[in-house]
Amino acid sequence: MASDPGREAESRALVRRQRELASLYATAKSLTALGGLDDVLQSIVHHAHELIGTDFTYLSLVGADGKLSAKASEGTISASFLTACIPADVGLGGKVLASRSPHWVRDYAASTLISHDPDFDRLVTTEALVALLGVPLVIRGEVVGALFAADRSERSFQAGEIALLSAFADHAAVALDNARLYEASRTALEELRIAYRAIEGHVAVVERAQAIHEALTGVVLEGGAPGDVVQLLADQLGGGVTLVDRTGDVLVRRHSSESPCRTPSEADLAAAIGNAHRSGRCATSVDAAGVARSVALIRAGDSYLGALAWSRKAVVDHGVPDDMDLRTLERATHILGLLILKERAVAEASERMSGELLTELMVGSPGISPAQRARTRTRNIDADRLDLVLVVESDALSSTDLLRHLHDIARDSSGLAGEHLGKATMILPSAEDDRTVEDVHRRLRRALGAPVVVVGERAVNHDWSRAFSLASRCGAVVRAIGHTDLGTTTGRYALYSMIFDTERVHELDRFIADSVGPLLDYDRRRGTDLVHTLGAYYLHRTNVAATARALHVHVNTLLKRLDRASSVLGVDRRHEDDLELQLGLRLHRLRAIATAPS
């Protein structure tokens, strides 16, 4: 029996239609699976290419700049095809977007129904594109792009093909919309996670800072010292923490046991403190070795009390934000300021008490009253052992400046320090007076960085007043003969004892009267100053010209004065032995210096 050609054609068309619908269903199902946007775009193009069966297929989307650019392709031969970017109102794509409906051309290059773009036309030539079908991608009523099927030979597109690609484009739009939503959700979720981690980190930092602040407050309430605060900071912040006083001297230096840091040099520390002074707030710098150093100043009102320096590796460990740690450092300066003011108040009260006790002993000596003995005992000082009086003077520093350091020495030595008759004075127990005086001088010299004269005299039978007088007068003599930096006892200058020992003043008076007495009487009667002239003459080694320059007089005037002095004394200054005369003149000058008011 002969077959019916019409029925066979209809049967083949039905089979093809079933296959296309099955393929469309399977493709749509696979596209509904959420994934990355790029993967979805490529999957859309791949399935469309297989369904339509054209030479190549591609998908273009409208970008933020309003231009249409290819995002995925299947079957293209030019690598530059996906880099194409044309205006959205030209070409076949422009007609598809504007009309929101499918359009096709038999021969793209020859078509006069579309606006040609030169750049895309060059790609058409490269890809040998001839026939082209485009359908819109519509998402939520908005045309976002187009799906294209192209052949490299001239042809027409049937209604079934157009319907099939359009149906596929509808499914593809849903998949594309899902992919965009998925991408947006994933981005939002990641941003939320980042924000949550940032919040967690911030909360942890705040809690850590609060814990440190509570610990610092606890140190103060428990009577802790600045060293305890510095150690707590080093343990909590890591690295090393250094506390310096207002003069720049290091008071306390502590390191973290877990993450120690190199100790800054004096120059680096001074430079960092200078930066903080200039900026007026906490300043941070990083040196060549990669050590970050932050300095916060310690202030009480307008008074500068010192500085707190924190050194650590420049890279912040454990993810702890550096700015919160810097605020912790600044909070610590407030607490240290209170502790320093408290210690200063206690020290000033102690120093005032020490000075008052020293004055009482000096004024009431010789001897110790029961009240004085009781008051010194409350300071853990044995008044009966206070047997060495020291008088300290310096051309560079006042007695007030000297006393700041004398109080430290007195406190360490169970002694007393204070100002007596305008001079920095100290009373100490001493087993070896020479060694004690030298130790005090050495310590002062190191602390002051300037020349200082320390003279000590042992107090006999608790006669501190007499010991003070001898040490004070001896100090004046020592400085008058040219010494500006030494520690000594009066015994080492026994040669001059007639000058500073008031009990030997009659001996000194007799020697001066025998040697230069007539000249002193002549000066008093005539109002002249021959004693000074003769003393200058011997001071300049009997050089007439040098003496005249020193006295600002003519040489002839000087010679007349020298002759008059020789006549009054009855000596020949040019020939006779003048040792006794020179010694008398020198002792007279030194006595004037030693007995001059402070």
PDB file of N, CA and C in Angstrom, residues 432-526:
ATOM      1  N   GLU A 432      81.131  56.891 107.749  1.00  0.00           N
ATOM      2  CA  GLU A 432      82.353  57.416 107.162  1.00  0.00           C
ATOM      3  C   GLU A 432      82.004  58.716 106.452  1.00  0.00           C
ATOM      4  N   ASP A 433      82.328  59.837 107.073  1.00  0.00           N
ATOM      5  CA  ASP A 433      81.874  61.136 106.572  1.00  0.00           C
ATOM      6  C   ASP A 433      82.392  61.437 105.163  1.00  0.00           C
ATOM      7  N   ASP A 434      83.667  61.157 104.922  1.00  0.00           N
ATOM      8  CA  ASP A 434      84.229  61.458 103.597  1.00  0.00           C
ATOM      9  C   ASP A 434      83.491  60.684 102.496  1.00  0.00           C
ATOM     10  N   ARG A 435      83.256  59.393 102.745  1.00  0.00           N
ATOM     11  CA  ARG A 435      82.574  58.586 101.741  1.00  0.00           C
ATOM     12  C   ARG A 435      81.122  59.035 101.563  1.00  0.00           C
ATOM     13  N   THR A 436      80.455  59.376 102.669  1.00  0.00           N
ATOM     14  CA  THR A 436      79.061  59.827 102.584  1.00  0.00           C
ATOM     15  C   THR A 436      78.952  61.093 101.749  1.00  0.00           C
ATOM     16  N   VAL A 437      79.853  62.053 102.002  1.00  0.00           N
ATOM     17  CA  VAL A 437      79.810  63.309 101.249  1.00  0.00           C
ATOM     18  C   VAL A 437      80.086  63.060  99.774  1.00  0.00           C
ATOM     19  N   GLU A 438      81.044  62.205  99.479  1.00  0.00           N
ATOM     20  CA  GLU A 438      81.368  61.913  98.081  1.00  0.00           C
ATOM     21  C   GLU A 438      80.203  61.213  97.372  1.00  0.00           C
ATOM     22  N   ASP A 439      79.523  60.297  98.086  1.00  0.00           N
ATOM     23  CA  ASP A 439      78.370  59.607  97.492  1.00  0.00           C
ATOM     24  C   ASP A 439      77.243  60.591  97.196  1.00  0.00           C
ATOM     25  N   VAL A 440      76.983  61.507  98.119  1.00  0.00           N
ATOM     26  CA  VAL A 440      75.928  62.505  97.906  1.00  0.00           C
ATOM     27  C   VAL A 440      76.287  63.393  96.717  1.00  0.00           C
ATOM     28  N   HIS A 441      77.542  63.820  96.643  1.00  0.00           N
ATOM     29  CA  HIS A 441      77.966  64.664  95.526  1.00  0.00           C
ATOM     30  C   HIS A 441      77.813  63.927  94.192  1.00  0.00           C
ATOM     31  N   ARG A 442      78.218  62.663  94.170  1.00  0.00           N
ATOM     32  CA  ARG A 442      78.134  61.879  92.933  1.00  0.00           C
ATOM     33  C   ARG A 442      76.677  61.726  92.487  1.00  0.00           C
ATOM     34  N   ARG A 443      75.797  61.458  93.427  1.00  0.00           N
ATOM     35  CA  ARG A 443      74.384  61.278  93.087  1.00  0.00           C
ATOM     36  C   ARG A 443      73.754  62.588  92.592  1.00  0.00           C
ATOM     37  N   LEU A 444      74.085  63.678  93.261  1.00  0.00           N
ATOM     38  CA  LEU A 444      73.561  64.982  92.836  1.00  0.00           C
ATOM     39  C   LEU A 444      74.095  65.369  91.462  1.00  0.00           C
ATOM     40  N   ARG A 445      75.377  65.144  91.272  1.00  0.00           N
ATOM     41  CA  ARG A 445      76.008  65.502  89.991  1.00  0.00           C
ATOM     42  C   ARG A 445      75.351  64.757  88.837  1.00  0.00           C
ATOM     43  N   ARG A 446      75.042  63.481  89.061  1.00  0.00           N
ATOM     44  CA  ARG A 446      74.411  62.672  88.012  1.00  0.00           C
ATOM     45  C   ARG A 446      72.977  63.142  87.755  1.00  0.00           C
ATOM     46  N   ALA A 447      72.271  63.484  88.820  1.00  0.00           N
ATOM     47  CA  ALA A 447      70.869  63.901  88.675  1.00  0.00           C
ATOM     48  C   ALA A 447      70.746  65.307  88.104  1.00  0.00           C
ATOM     49  N   LEU A 448      71.632  66.204  88.521  1.00  0.00           N
ATOM     50  CA  LEU A 448      71.522  67.605  88.116  1.00  0.00           C
ATOM     51  C   LEU A 448      72.152  67.870  86.754  1.00  0.00           C
ATOM     52  N   GLY A 449      73.223  67.161  86.469  1.00  0.00           N
ATOM     53  CA  GLY A 449      73.934  67.436  85.235  1.00  0.00           C
ATOM     54  C   GLY A 449      74.633  68.775  85.253  1.00  0.00           C
ATOM     55  N   ALA A 450      74.934  69.282  86.447  1.00  0.00           N
ATOM     56  CA  ALA A 450      75.578  70.592  86.593  1.00  0.00           C
ATOM     57  C   ALA A 450      76.530  70.541  87.787  1.00  0.00           C
ATOM     58  N   PRO A 451      77.561  71.410  87.807  1.00  0.00           N
ATOM     59  CA  PRO A 451      78.499  71.428  88.934  1.00  0.00           C
ATOM     60  C   PRO A 451      77.794  71.757  90.245  1.00  0.00           C
ATOM     61  N   VAL A 452      78.240  71.123  91.319  1.00  0.00           N
ATOM     62  CA  VAL A 452      77.636  71.362  92.631  1.00  0.00           C
ATOM     63  C   VAL A 452      78.712  71.148  93.701  1.00  0.00           C
ATOM     64  N   VAL A 453      78.659  71.977  94.749  1.00  0.00           N
ATOM     65  CA  VAL A 453      79.604  71.874  95.866  1.00  0.00           C
ATOM     66  C   VAL A 453      78.857  71.354  97.088  1.00  0.00           C
ATOM     67  N   VAL A 454      79.365  70.251  97.655  1.00  0.00           N
ATOM     68  CA  VAL A 454      78.770  69.654  98.851  1.00  0.00           C
ATOM     69  C   VAL A 454      79.837  69.637  99.941  1.00  0.00           C
ATOM     70  N   VAL A 455      79.545  70.305 101.055  1.00  0.00           N
ATOM     71  CA  VAL A 455      80.491  70.346 102.169  1.00  0.00           C
ATOM     72  C   VAL A 455      79.801  69.774 103.400  1.00  0.00           C
ATOM     73  N   GLY A 456      80.492  68.817 104.078  1.00  0.00           N
ATOM     74  CA  GLY A 456      79.922  68.175 105.261  1.00  0.00           C
ATOM     75  C   GLY A 456      80.756  68.443 106.504  1.00  0.00           C
ATOM     76  N   GLU A 457      80.054  68.511 107.648  1.00  0.00           N
ATOM     77  CA  GLU A 457      80.709  68.705 108.941  1.00  0.00           C
ATOM     78  C   GLU A 457      79.974  67.846 109.956  1.00  0.00           C
ATOM     79  N   ARG A 458      80.750  67.078 110.756  1.00  0.00           N
ATOM     80  CA  ARG A 458      80.138  66.217 111.775  1.00  0.00           C
ATOM     81  C   ARG A 458      79.648  67.074 112.933  1.00  0.00           C
ATOM     82  N   ALA A 459      78.400  66.767 113.371  1.00  0.00           N
ATOM     83  CA  ALA A 459      77.800  67.469 114.504  1.00  0.00           C
ATOM     84  C   ALA A 459      78.199  66.760 115.797  1.00  0.00           C
ATOM     85  N   VAL A 460      78.843  67.482 116.696  1.00  0.00           N
ATOM     86  CA  VAL A 460      79.278  66.918 117.970  1.00  0.00           C
ATOM     87  C   VAL A 460      78.248  67.276 119.029  1.00  0.00           C
ATOM     88  N   ASN A 461      77.815  66.238 119.780  1.00  0.00           N
ATOM     89  CA  ASN A 461      76.828  66.439 120.859  1.00  0.00           C
ATOM     90  C   ASN A 461      75.548  67.110 120.337  1.00  0.00           C
ATOM     91  N   HIS A 462      75.141  66.674 119.142  1.00  0.00           N
ATOM     92  CA  HIS A 462      73.892  67.170 118.539  1.00  0.00           C
ATOM     93  C   HIS A 462      73.900  68.672 118.336  1.00  0.00           C
ATOM     94  N   ASP A 463      75.067  69.235 118.121  1.00  0.00           N
ATOM     95  CA  ASP A 463      75.145  70.680 117.845  1.00  0.00           C
ATOM     96  C   ASP A 463      75.133  70.884 116.330  1.00  0.00           C
ATOM     97  N   TRP A 464      73.937  70.732 115.750  1.00  0.00           N
ATOM     98  CA  TRP A 464      73.806  70.839 114.290  1.00  0.00           C
ATOM     99  C   TRP A 464      74.007  72.270 113.805  1.00  0.00           C
ATOM    100  N   SER A 465      73.678  73.225 114.649  1.00  0.00           N
ATOM    101  CA  SER A 465      73.815  74.624 114.250  1.00  0.00           C
ATOM    102  C   SER A 465      75.279  74.984 114.011  1.00  0.00           C
ATOM    103  N   ARG A 466      76.136  74.547 114.937  1.00  0.00           N
ATOM    104  CA  ARG A 466      77.567  74.835 114.762  1.00  0.00           C
ATOM    105  C   ARG A 466      78.105  74.113 113.529  1.00  0.00           C
ATOM    106  N   ALA A 467      77.674  72.853 113.325  1.00  0.00           N
ATOM    107  CA  ALA A 467      78.133  72.097 112.152  1.00  0.00           C
ATOM    108  C   ALA A 467      77.682  72.781 110.867  1.00  0.00           C
ATOM    109  N   PHE A 468      76.466  73.302 110.879  1.00  0.00           N
ATOM    110  CA  PHE A 468      75.979  74.024 109.703  1.00  0.00           C
ATOM    111  C   PHE A 468      76.822  75.267 109.433  1.00  0.00           C
ATOM    112  N   SER A 469      77.147  76.016 110.491  1.00  0.00           N
ATOM    113  CA  SER A 469      77.928  77.236 110.330  1.00  0.00           C
ATOM    114  C   SER A 469      79.303  76.929 109.733  1.00  0.00           C
ATOM    115  N   LEU A 470      79.945  75.870 110.254  1.00  0.00           N
ATOM    116  CA  LEU A 470      81.272  75.511 109.754  1.00  0.00           C
ATOM    117  C   LEU A 470      81.199  75.054 108.294  1.00  0.00           C
ATOM    118  N   ALA A 471      80.213  74.197 107.982  1.00  0.00           N
ATOM    119  CA  ALA A 471      80.089  73.697 106.613  1.00  0.00           C
ATOM    120  C   ALA A 471      79.745  74.818 105.645  1.00  0.00           C
ATOM    121  N   SER A 472      78.879  75.732 106.081  1.00  0.00           N
ATOM    122  CA  SER A 472      78.479  76.844 105.217  1.00  0.00           C
ATOM    123  C   SER A 472      79.652  77.775 104.929  1.00  0.00           C
ATOM    124  N   ARG A 473      80.408  78.143 105.979  1.00  0.00           N
ATOM    125  CA  ARG A 473      81.559  79.039 105.799  1.00  0.00           C
ATOM    126  C   ARG A 473      82.659  78.356 104.990  1.00  0.00           C
ATOM    127  N   CYS A 474      82.852  77.071 105.252  1.00  0.00           N
ATOM    128  CA  CYS A 474      83.873  76.337 104.500  1.00  0.00           C
ATOM    129  C   CYS A 474      83.494  76.272 103.025  1.00  0.00           C
ATOM    130  N   GLY A 475      82.185  76.084 102.746  1.00  0.00           N
ATOM    131  CA  GLY A 475      81.731  76.066 101.369  1.00  0.00           C
ATOM    132  C   GLY A 475      82.025  77.372 100.652  1.00  0.00           C
ATOM    133  N   ALA A 476      81.854  78.498 101.369  1.00  0.00           N
ATOM    134  CA  ALA A 476      82.150  79.793 100.760  1.00  0.00           C
ATOM    135  C   ALA A 476      83.632  79.923 100.453  1.00  0.00           C
ATOM    136  N   VAL A 477      84.478  79.431 101.380  1.00  0.00           N
ATOM    137  CA  VAL A 477      85.919  79.485 101.162  1.00  0.00           C
ATOM    138  C   VAL A 477      86.315  78.601  99.983  1.00  0.00           C
ATOM    139  N   VAL A 478      85.763  77.390  99.954  1.00  0.00           N
ATOM    140  CA  VAL A 478      86.076  76.450  98.878  1.00  0.00           C
ATOM    141  C   VAL A 478      85.746  77.058  97.516  1.00  0.00           C
ATOM    142  N   ARG A 479      84.597  77.699  97.419  1.00  0.00           N
ATOM    143  CA  ARG A 479      84.202  78.310  96.152  1.00  0.00           C
ATOM    144  C   ARG A 479      85.053  79.544  95.836  1.00  0.00           C
ATOM    145  N   ALA A 480      85.475  80.258  96.906  1.00  0.00           N
ATOM    146  CA  ALA A 480      86.282  81.462  96.684  1.00  0.00           C
ATOM    147  C   ALA A 480      87.662  81.128  96.137  1.00  0.00           C
ATOM    148  N   ILE A 481      88.160  79.971  96.501  1.00  0.00           N
ATOM    149  CA  ILE A 481      89.504  79.622  96.016  1.00  0.00           C
ATOM    150  C   ILE A 481      89.434  78.876  94.666  1.00  0.00           C
ATOM    151  N   GLY A 482      88.230  78.807  94.090  1.00  0.00           N
ATOM    152  CA  GLY A 482      88.132  78.328  92.720  1.00  0.00           C
ATOM    153  C   GLY A 482      87.464  76.997  92.493  1.00  0.00           C
ATOM    154  N   HIS A 483      87.003  76.316  93.553  1.00  0.00           N
ATOM    155  CA  HIS A 483      86.349  75.017  93.382  1.00  0.00           C
ATOM    156  C   HIS A 483      84.846  75.210  93.166  1.00  0.00           C
ATOM    157  N   THR A 484      84.328  74.620  92.123  1.00  0.00           N
ATOM    158  CA  THR A 484      82.890  74.745  91.838  1.00  0.00           C
ATOM    159  C   THR A 484      82.184  73.397  91.749  1.00  0.00           C
ATOM    160  N   ASP A 485      82.927  72.288  91.848  1.00  0.00           N
ATOM    161  CA  ASP A 485      82.302  70.979  91.671  1.00  0.00           C
ATOM    162  C   ASP A 485      83.069  69.935  92.470  1.00  0.00           C
ATOM    163  N   LEU A 486      82.659  69.718  93.725  1.00  0.00           N
ATOM    164  CA  LEU A 486      83.314  68.703  94.543  1.00  0.00           C
ATOM    165  C   LEU A 486      82.462  68.388  95.762  1.00  0.00           C
ATOM    166  N   GLY A 487      82.764  67.260  96.383  1.00  0.00           N
ATOM    167  CA  GLY A 487      82.180  66.886  97.657  1.00  0.00           C
ATOM    168  C   GLY A 487      83.299  66.697  98.661  1.00  0.00           C
ATOM    169  N   THR A 488      83.224  67.382  99.786  1.00  0.00           N
ATOM    170  CA  THR A 488      84.329  67.345 100.751  1.00  0.00           C
ATOM    171  C   THR A 488      83.811  67.588 102.159  1.00  0.00           C
ATOM    172  N   THR A 489      84.630  67.252 103.132  1.00  0.00           N
ATOM    173  CA  THR A 489      84.357  67.611 104.524  1.00  0.00           C
ATOM    174  C   THR A 489      85.231  68.802 104.894  1.00  0.00           C
ATOM    175  N   THR A 490      84.855  69.484 105.953  1.00  0.00           N
ATOM    176  CA  THR A 490      85.642  70.652 106.391  1.00  0.00           C
ATOM    177  C   THR A 490      87.053  70.247 106.797  1.00  0.00           C
ATOM    178  N   GLY A 491      87.222  68.994 107.237  1.00  0.00           N
ATOM    179  CA  GLY A 491      88.540  68.543 107.681  1.00  0.00           C
ATOM    180  C   GLY A 491      89.578  68.603 106.588  1.00  0.00           C
ATOM    181  N   ARG A 492      89.166  68.457 105.351  1.00  0.00           N
ATOM    182  CA  ARG A 492      90.118  68.496 104.245  1.00  0.00           C
ATOM    183  C   ARG A 492      90.629  69.914 103.989  1.00  0.00           C
ATOM    184  N   TYR A 493      89.975  70.908 104.564  1.00  0.00           N
ATOM    185  CA  TYR A 493      90.377  72.303 104.389  1.00  0.00           C
ATOM    186  C   TYR A 493      90.723  72.932 105.735  1.00  0.00           C
ATOM    187  N   ALA A 494      91.416  72.121 106.585  1.00  0.00           N
ATOM    188  CA  ALA A 494      91.811  72.602 107.915  1.00  0.00           C
ATOM    189  C   ALA A 494      92.750  73.792 107.829  1.00  0.00           C
ATOM    190  N   LEU A 495      93.469  73.911 106.709  1.00  0.00           N
ATOM    191  CA  LEU A 495      94.379  75.028 106.527  1.00  0.00           C
ATOM    192  C   LEU A 495      93.639  76.360 106.622  1.00  0.00           C
ATOM    193  N   TYR A 496      92.357  76.331 106.193  1.00  0.00           N
ATOM    194  CA  TYR A 496      91.560  77.563 106.206  1.00  0.00           C
ATOM    195  C   TYR A 496      90.610  77.603 107.399  1.00  0.00           C
ATOM    196  N   SER A 497      90.814  76.734 108.392  1.00  0.00           N
ATOM    197  CA  SER A 497      89.847  76.637 109.476  1.00  0.00           C
ATOM    198  C   SER A 497      89.710  77.933 110.272  1.00  0.00           C
ATOM    199  N   MET A 498      90.787  78.728 110.329  1.00  0.00           N
ATOM    200  CA  MET A 498      90.670  79.999 111.047  1.00  0.00           C
ATOM    201  C   MET A 498      89.618  80.902 110.420  1.00  0.00           C
ATOM    202  N   ILE A 499      89.328  80.673 109.126  1.00  0.00           N
ATOM    203  CA  ILE A 499      88.357  81.523 108.435  1.00  0.00           C
ATOM    204  C   ILE A 499      86.932  81.078 108.736  1.00  0.00           C
ATOM    205  N   PHE A 500      86.678  79.760 108.688  1.00  0.00           N
ATOM    206  CA  PHE A 500      85.283  79.325 108.842  1.00  0.00           C
ATOM    207  C   PHE A 500      84.955  78.827 110.245  1.00  0.00           C
ATOM    208  N   ASP A 501      85.949  78.664 111.118  1.00  0.00           N
ATOM    209  CA  ASP A 501      85.684  78.212 112.480  1.00  0.00           C
ATOM    210  C   ASP A 501      85.566  79.429 113.386  1.00  0.00           C
ATOM    211  N   THR A 502      84.354  79.711 113.836  1.00  0.00           N
ATOM    212  CA  THR A 502      84.112  80.914 114.659  1.00  0.00           C
ATOM    213  C   THR A 502      84.857  80.864 115.988  1.00  0.00           C
ATOM    214  N   GLU A 503      85.194  79.677 116.479  1.00  0.00           N
ATOM    215  CA  GLU A 503      85.908  79.571 117.747  1.00  0.00           C
ATOM    216  C   GLU A 503      87.377  79.974 117.614  1.00  0.00           C
ATOM    217  N   ARG A 504      87.843  80.098 116.377  1.00  0.00           N
ATOM    218  CA  ARG A 504      89.244  80.478 116.172  1.00  0.00           C
ATOM    219  C   ARG A 504      89.347  81.888 115.575  1.00  0.00           C
ATOM    220  N   VAL A 505      88.253  82.636 115.671  1.00  0.00           N
ATOM    221  CA  VAL A 505      88.240  83.949 115.050  1.00  0.00           C
ATOM    222  C   VAL A 505      89.287  84.882 115.658  1.00  0.00           C
ATOM    223  N   HIS A 506      89.563  84.720 116.976  1.00  0.00           N
ATOM    224  CA  HIS A 506      90.573  85.591 117.598  1.00  0.00           C
ATOM    225  C   HIS A 506      91.961  85.328 117.030  1.00  0.00           C
ATOM    226  N   GLU A 507      92.231  84.062 116.664  1.00  0.00           N
ATOM    227  CA  GLU A 507      93.524  83.747 116.053  1.00  0.00           C
ATOM    228  C   GLU A 507      93.637  84.414 114.688  1.00  0.00           C
ATOM    229  N   LEU A 508      92.526  84.353 113.941  1.00  0.00           N
ATOM    230  CA  LEU A 508      92.522  84.971 112.622  1.00  0.00           C
ATOM    231  C   LEU A 508      92.689  86.486 112.738  1.00  0.00           C
ATOM    232  N   ASP A 509      91.997  87.080 113.683  1.00  0.00           N
ATOM    233  CA  ASP A 509      92.102  88.535 113.863  1.00  0.00           C
ATOM    234  C   ASP A 509      93.543  88.938 114.189  1.00  0.00           C
ATOM    235  N   ARG A 510      94.224  88.178 115.075  1.00  0.00           N
ATOM    236  CA  ARG A 510      95.587  88.512 115.466  1.00  0.00           C
ATOM    237  C   ARG A 510      96.535  88.393 114.284  1.00  0.00           C
ATOM    238  N   PHE A 511      96.369  87.344 113.463  1.00  0.00           N
ATOM    239  CA  PHE A 511      97.275  87.181 112.330  1.00  0.00           C
ATOM    240  C   PHE A 511      97.081  88.301 111.308  1.00  0.00           C
ATOM    241  N   ILE A 512      95.827  88.643 111.037  1.00  0.00           N
ATOM    242  CA  ILE A 512      95.562  89.706 110.068  1.00  0.00           C
ATOM    243  C   ILE A 512      96.071  91.040 110.590  1.00  0.00           C
ATOM    244  N   ALA A 513      95.883  91.286 111.891  1.00  0.00           N
ATOM    245  CA  ALA A 513      96.358  92.553 112.481  1.00  0.00           C
ATOM    246  C   ALA A 513      97.876  92.657 112.392  1.00  0.00           C
ATOM    247  N   ASP A 514      98.573  91.537 112.636  1.00  0.00           N
ATOM    248  CA  ASP A 514     100.039  91.559 112.587  1.00  0.00           C
ATOM    249  C   ASP A 514     100.558  91.734 111.167  1.00  0.00           C
ATOM    250  N   SER A 515      99.834  91.202 110.166  1.00  0.00           N
ATOM    251  CA  SER A 515     100.353  91.214 108.793  1.00  0.00           C
ATOM    252  C   SER A 515      99.903  92.447 108.009  1.00  0.00           C
ATOM    253  N   VAL A 516      98.633  92.768 108.024  1.00  0.00           N
ATOM    254  CA  VAL A 516      98.139  93.901 107.212  1.00  0.00           C
ATOM    255  C   VAL A 516      97.341  94.896 108.053  1.00  0.00           C
ATOM    256  N   GLY A 517      97.435  94.801 109.385  1.00  0.00           N
ATOM    257  CA  GLY A 517      96.665  95.689 110.254  1.00  0.00           C
ATOM    258  C   GLY A 517      96.896  97.169 109.970  1.00  0.00           C
ATOM    259  N   PRO A 518      98.186  97.656 109.877  1.00  0.00           N
ATOM    260  CA  PRO A 518      98.412  99.083 109.616  1.00  0.00           C
ATOM    261  C   PRO A 518      97.738  99.562 108.320  1.00  0.00           C
ATOM    262  N   LEU A 519      97.725  98.731 107.302  1.00  0.00           N
ATOM    263  CA  LEU A 519      97.122  99.123 106.033  1.00  0.00           C
ATOM    264  C   LEU A 519      95.601  99.217 106.156  1.00  0.00           C
ATOM    265  N   LEU A 520      94.994  98.285 106.931  1.00  0.00           N
ATOM    266  CA  LEU A 520      93.549  98.344 107.159  1.00  0.00           C
ATOM    267  C   LEU A 520      93.182  99.620 107.916  1.00  0.00           C
ATOM    268  N   ASP A 521      93.998  99.981 108.919  1.00  0.00           N
ATOM    269  CA  ASP A 521      93.738 101.209 109.677  1.00  0.00           C
ATOM    270  C   ASP A 521      93.860 102.436 108.775  1.00  0.00           C
ATOM    271  N   TYR A 522      94.857 102.447 107.916  1.00  0.00           N
ATOM    272  CA  TYR A 522      95.062 103.580 107.003  1.00  0.00           C
ATOM    273  C   TYR A 522      93.849 103.743 106.076  1.00  0.00           C
ATOM    274  N   ASP A 523      93.355 102.618 105.523  1.00  0.00           N
ATOM    275  CA  ASP A 523      92.191 102.676 104.623  1.00  0.00           C
ATOM    276  C   ASP A 523      90.963 103.206 105.361  1.00  0.00           C
ATOM    277  N   ARG A 524      90.775 102.788 106.620  1.00  0.00           N
ATOM    278  CA  ARG A 524      89.608 103.253 107.366  1.00  0.00           C
ATOM    279  C   ARG A 524      89.689 104.753 107.654  1.00  0.00           C
ATOM    280  N   ARG A 525      90.912 105.239 107.984  1.00  0.00           N
ATOM    281  CA  ARG A 525      91.054 106.668 108.328  1.00  0.00           C
ATOM    282  C   ARG A 525      90.962 107.539 107.080  1.00  0.00           C
ATOM    283  N   ARG A 526      91.589 107.137 105.978  1.00  0.00           N
ATOM    284  CA  ARG A 526      91.691 107.983 104.787  1.00  0.00           C
ATOM    285  C   ARG A 526      90.615 107.683 103.715  1.00  0.00           C
TER     286      ARG A 526
END
